[in-house]
C-alpha cells in the first residue's frame, strides 16, 4: 500500500506493515506489563547473568519466540498452497520465496539449535554434578551472539530485504548478480554471528563435561543426555567452521568481487560441497541431543535403567562419525559420477544401523518396565513411530538412482520434517515438560500438555504424510503454485488442514505456560521420581548446587540411593572448585556491537565498519585484562 | 460440477496411489528407478512393521495401572543376543538393498555417458524462467519438447544463469543444469503421450512457472513434425 506524508509518497508492503503494527503493539503491551508487575530488576538479572540455568531459560525463551514467527510463515506457505493457482494476499513469487527461506533458516538455526542448547544448559551441568558451566562468562557471550545473529536474520523482513535464495543459499542464485538486494547479506552475517556463539557454546560444553564431573562420575556412568551433548559438541566444533568458511567466501563473492562460485576458475558446486559438509553434520547436531533427551525420559518413566547403555553410547558416536561421510547424498543429481554416488549411498544406508540399534534399545527399555504416560513420556512415545517413518524414508532416499526421482521434490520435504519435527521438536517439547520444574520450580499442567501433544502430533501426520505422495506425483519443492492437472490438490489441501492443527497445538503449549505460572503447582526436588543427579538439587536449581558434593558410585545414582540408602547420596571428600559466576553487561554489549558491525557491512558504510570493528576488538582487550579469579582471591584474603 | 469432479478424482487418486507419475514410468531409466523405489519401500515396510508391532505390544502390556503401580521393575542391563540380532539383521537387509542400488545407479550413468547411434541430439538451454530446445537441424522450440518413441534422446543441458534441474518424472530422474558445465542425460521413451516437465532446482522468482510439456510421438509422426518445423523456420 502507498501512503502520503510531507508531500512524498511512501510504499510499504501490507504484510510488512501488519508485522510492524503487531510488533510495536505487542512490544508496548509487554513494556507496560513488565513495568506494572515491577519486573525490570528480574530482566536486568537475566540480561547480566552468567548462570547456566538462566542462560538456558533465555535460549528456550528466544527459541519459542522464533518458533512462533517461523511457524506463522509455515502457515502462510500452507495457505498459499491450499488450492491450485492460488493468489492469496502477497505471497507469490519473491514474497513466497522469502517466506520459505526464512522459515527454513530460522527453524534450523534459531529454533532447533537454541531449543537443544538451552536444554543442555539447564540440564547437563546438573546431570554430571557440575556447579556451573566451565566458562560462565563465555556462556553468556554464546547466548547473546546467538541472539544477535537471530535478530539480524529476523530484522531483514522489517527492512523489506528478506533472504530469498532458500535456506541452502545455492550459488550462483545467492550471488549479487541474481539477488542484489541486502537479503542474502543478512543471511550471511546473521548465521556468521550466531555461528560464533554456537562454536563457543560447543567448546564450553566439551570442557564442562570433560573437566567438571562430580567425583566418581566416570564417562561410563554419565547419563545419555550429557553423552549426546558431548558428541554433538564435537560435531559442532568440526562442522561449524566449514559453514564459517563457506559464508566467508560467499560474502567475498557478494561484496568484494571475487569469483569463488562463478567464472572460469570458480564453480557453483564448491558452495554445495562446503554447505553440505557442514549441513549434514548439522542435521545430526540437532537430532543427537534429542536422542539423549528421549533416552533419559524413557528410562525415567519406565522405571528402568536404559537398555544396552554401552551400545547406546557407541551408536551415538558412530552416527556422529558417519555424519561427516554422507554429505554427497544431497547432491546425487549434480552429476558427480556413479562411483561417488554409490559410495555415498552405502555410507548413508549404514547410518540406519546405529539408529535402528537406538530405536530397539528404547523399545526394550520399556519392555518389562512400568510405563507412566506423563506428558514428557507421551512426546517420547510419539517420537518412536514418527521417527521410524522418517528413518525408513531416509533409507529410501539413500538409494542413489531412486533419489534422482525424489530429489528436490515434496518427498524430501516430508522426509526431513518427519525427522526434524518427529525427532528434534518432539524431543525439545519432551525436554521442556520434563525439566520445567528444574527451571522454575513448577510443573506444566498435565491436561493442557496432553492437548498440546495430541493436537500437535495428529496435526503433524496429517500435514506431512500426504507430502510423500505429492512428491511421488511430481511436485517440486519451493513452488508457490501448481495447476489442477498436476493432481496434487488433495494432498496440499489435507496438509494445510494439518498445519492449522499443529498451530492449535502450539497455542495450547503457550497457553499452558501462561496457566502454569498463573496457578503454579509447586514441586519439590524430585517431581518425576527421577534417576539422575539433577533431581537431587532443589527446584529451581540454585546458583550453588551440590552442597555437599555427591560421590557417584553407579549409573543412575539418585535411583540407587533411593533404593538402598534412603535417598541420601554418598558424599565426596573434596570437590573441584566451582567456576566463578559474575554479573556483567559485557556479553550483551559485545553482541550489540557485533550487530552494528554486521549492519555496517550489509549497508556498506566503511566509516561505521571501522568504528564498530574497533568497538568489537576493544571488548576482547577489556576481557583479556580482567580476571575474576584475581578479584575472588583478593576477597578471600581480606576475609 | 467440475470442482466436484476434481475433488472426487483426487480422492480416488489417494486411494489408488498407483498412477503417481514417478511410479508410472514410460522409459527404461524411469522403470529402473520405479523398481528401486518399490523394492526399497517393501524392505522398509518389514522394518516399520516390526518396530510398530513391538511398540504397541510393549506400551500396552507394560503400562502403569492401578494394580501394578507400586511394582519396581527388575534391573536389566541389556541382552547380548537381542543386541546382536538387531545389529546384524539390518546390515543384511541393507546389503540386499545395496546390490540393486549399485547396479541400477551404474546402469543409468553408463547409459548417459555413451552416445548410442541413431540418437536424437537436443540442446537444452535453461534460463530464468523458461526452457529452450534446439534440434540438430536448427529448429528451436520453447517450453515444448517433442521427441520420438523408441529412439535414444541425448539432452545436452546448459544453463544461461543459475542452477536449474531438468525433470520429466515419467521419463526418469532429474539432472541438474549447471552454468558453465554441460551435463548430459539420455532417455529412451517407450510409450507415446504427453508428459509434464519441470524445473526442480529453486532458481528464483518464478521457479514455479518454469515448466514444459514433453510430447512423445511415433517415429513417423516425429519425422513429419520436424520437417514441418524446419519449413516454418525457413
Short mmCIF file of N, CA and C in Angstrom, two decimals, chain A residues 260-270 334-336, chain B residues 124 156-160 175-184:
data_model
loop_
_atom_site.label_atom_id
_atom_site.label_comp_id
_atom_site.label_asym_id
_atom_site.label_seq_id
_atom_site.Cartn_x
_atom_site.Cartn_y
_atom_site.Cartn_z
N UNK A 260 34.60 -17.05 -6.45
CA UNK A 260 34.76 -18.43 -5.98
C UNK A 260 33.72 -19.36 -6.60
N UNK A 261 32.53 -18.84 -6.82
CA UNK A 261 31.43 -19.70 -7.24
C UNK A 261 31.00 -19.45 -8.68
N UNK A 262 31.68 -18.57 -9.39
CA UNK A 262 31.30 -18.30 -10.78
C UNK A 262 32.58 -18.20 -11.61
N UNK A 263 32.40 -17.94 -12.87
CA UNK A 263 33.54 -17.65 -13.73
C UNK A 263 34.34 -18.89 -14.11
N UNK A 264 35.57 -18.63 -14.60
CA UNK A 264 36.40 -19.70 -15.16
C UNK A 264 36.90 -20.65 -14.07
N UNK A 265 37.51 -20.08 -13.02
CA UNK A 265 38.14 -20.92 -12.00
C UNK A 265 37.14 -21.36 -10.95
N UNK A 266 36.13 -20.56 -10.71
CA UNK A 266 35.17 -20.88 -9.67
C UNK A 266 34.14 -21.87 -10.16
N UNK A 267 33.39 -22.42 -9.21
CA UNK A 267 32.32 -23.35 -9.60
C UNK A 267 31.21 -23.31 -8.58
N UNK A 268 29.96 -23.29 -9.02
CA UNK A 268 28.84 -23.28 -8.06
C UNK A 268 28.79 -24.56 -7.22
N UNK A 269 29.45 -25.63 -7.70
CA UNK A 269 29.44 -26.88 -6.95
C UNK A 269 30.23 -26.74 -5.65
N UNK A 270 31.24 -25.84 -5.63
CA UNK A 270 32.02 -25.65 -4.40
C UNK A 270 31.10 -25.28 -3.24
N UNK A 334 23.78 -33.83 -9.14
CA UNK A 334 24.74 -32.87 -9.67
C UNK A 334 25.52 -33.48 -10.83
N UNK A 335 25.66 -34.81 -10.81
CA UNK A 335 26.39 -35.47 -11.88
C UNK A 335 27.85 -35.69 -11.52
N UNK A 336 28.10 -36.20 -10.31
CA UNK A 336 29.47 -36.44 -9.87
C UNK A 336 29.97 -37.81 -10.29
N UNK B 124 19.49 -28.36 -24.75
CA UNK B 124 18.51 -27.77 -23.84
C UNK B 124 19.17 -26.59 -23.15
N UNK B 156 21.62 -32.27 -24.19
CA UNK B 156 22.81 -31.53 -23.78
C UNK B 156 22.32 -30.35 -22.95
N UNK B 157 22.52 -30.42 -21.65
CA UNK B 157 21.89 -29.46 -20.75
C UNK B 157 22.85 -28.31 -20.43
N UNK B 158 22.42 -27.10 -20.71
CA UNK B 158 23.22 -25.92 -20.38
C UNK B 158 22.35 -24.86 -19.74
N UNK B 159 22.96 -24.09 -18.83
CA UNK B 159 22.20 -23.03 -18.17
C UNK B 159 22.79 -21.68 -18.54
N UNK B 160 21.90 -20.69 -18.70
CA UNK B 160 22.37 -19.34 -19.00
C UNK B 160 22.64 -18.52 -17.75
N UNK B 175 18.25 -34.15 -13.65
CA UNK B 175 19.68 -33.88 -13.81
C UNK B 175 19.85 -32.37 -13.64
N UNK B 176 20.75 -31.98 -12.75
CA UNK B 176 20.97 -30.55 -12.53
C UNK B 176 21.56 -29.91 -13.77
N UNK B 177 21.14 -28.68 -14.04
CA UNK B 177 21.67 -27.92 -15.16
C UNK B 177 22.53 -26.83 -14.57
N UNK B 178 23.84 -26.92 -14.81
CA UNK B 178 24.77 -26.07 -14.07
C UNK B 178 25.46 -25.10 -15.03
N UNK B 179 25.48 -23.81 -14.70
CA UNK B 179 26.09 -22.84 -15.61
C UNK B 179 27.57 -23.15 -15.81
N UNK B 180 28.02 -23.08 -17.08
CA UNK B 180 29.43 -23.25 -17.36
C UNK B 180 29.87 -24.70 -17.48
N UNK B 181 28.95 -25.66 -17.27
CA UNK B 181 29.34 -27.06 -17.41
C UNK B 181 28.21 -27.80 -18.11
N UNK B 182 28.53 -28.46 -19.23
CA UNK B 182 27.46 -29.19 -19.91
C UNK B 182 27.20 -30.52 -19.20
N UNK B 183 25.93 -30.81 -18.98
CA UNK B 183 25.54 -32.10 -18.41
C UNK B 183 24.75 -32.84 -19.48
N UNK B 184 24.89 -34.19 -19.49
CA UNK B 184 24.15 -34.96 -20.48
C UNK B 184 23.16 -35.87 -19.80
#
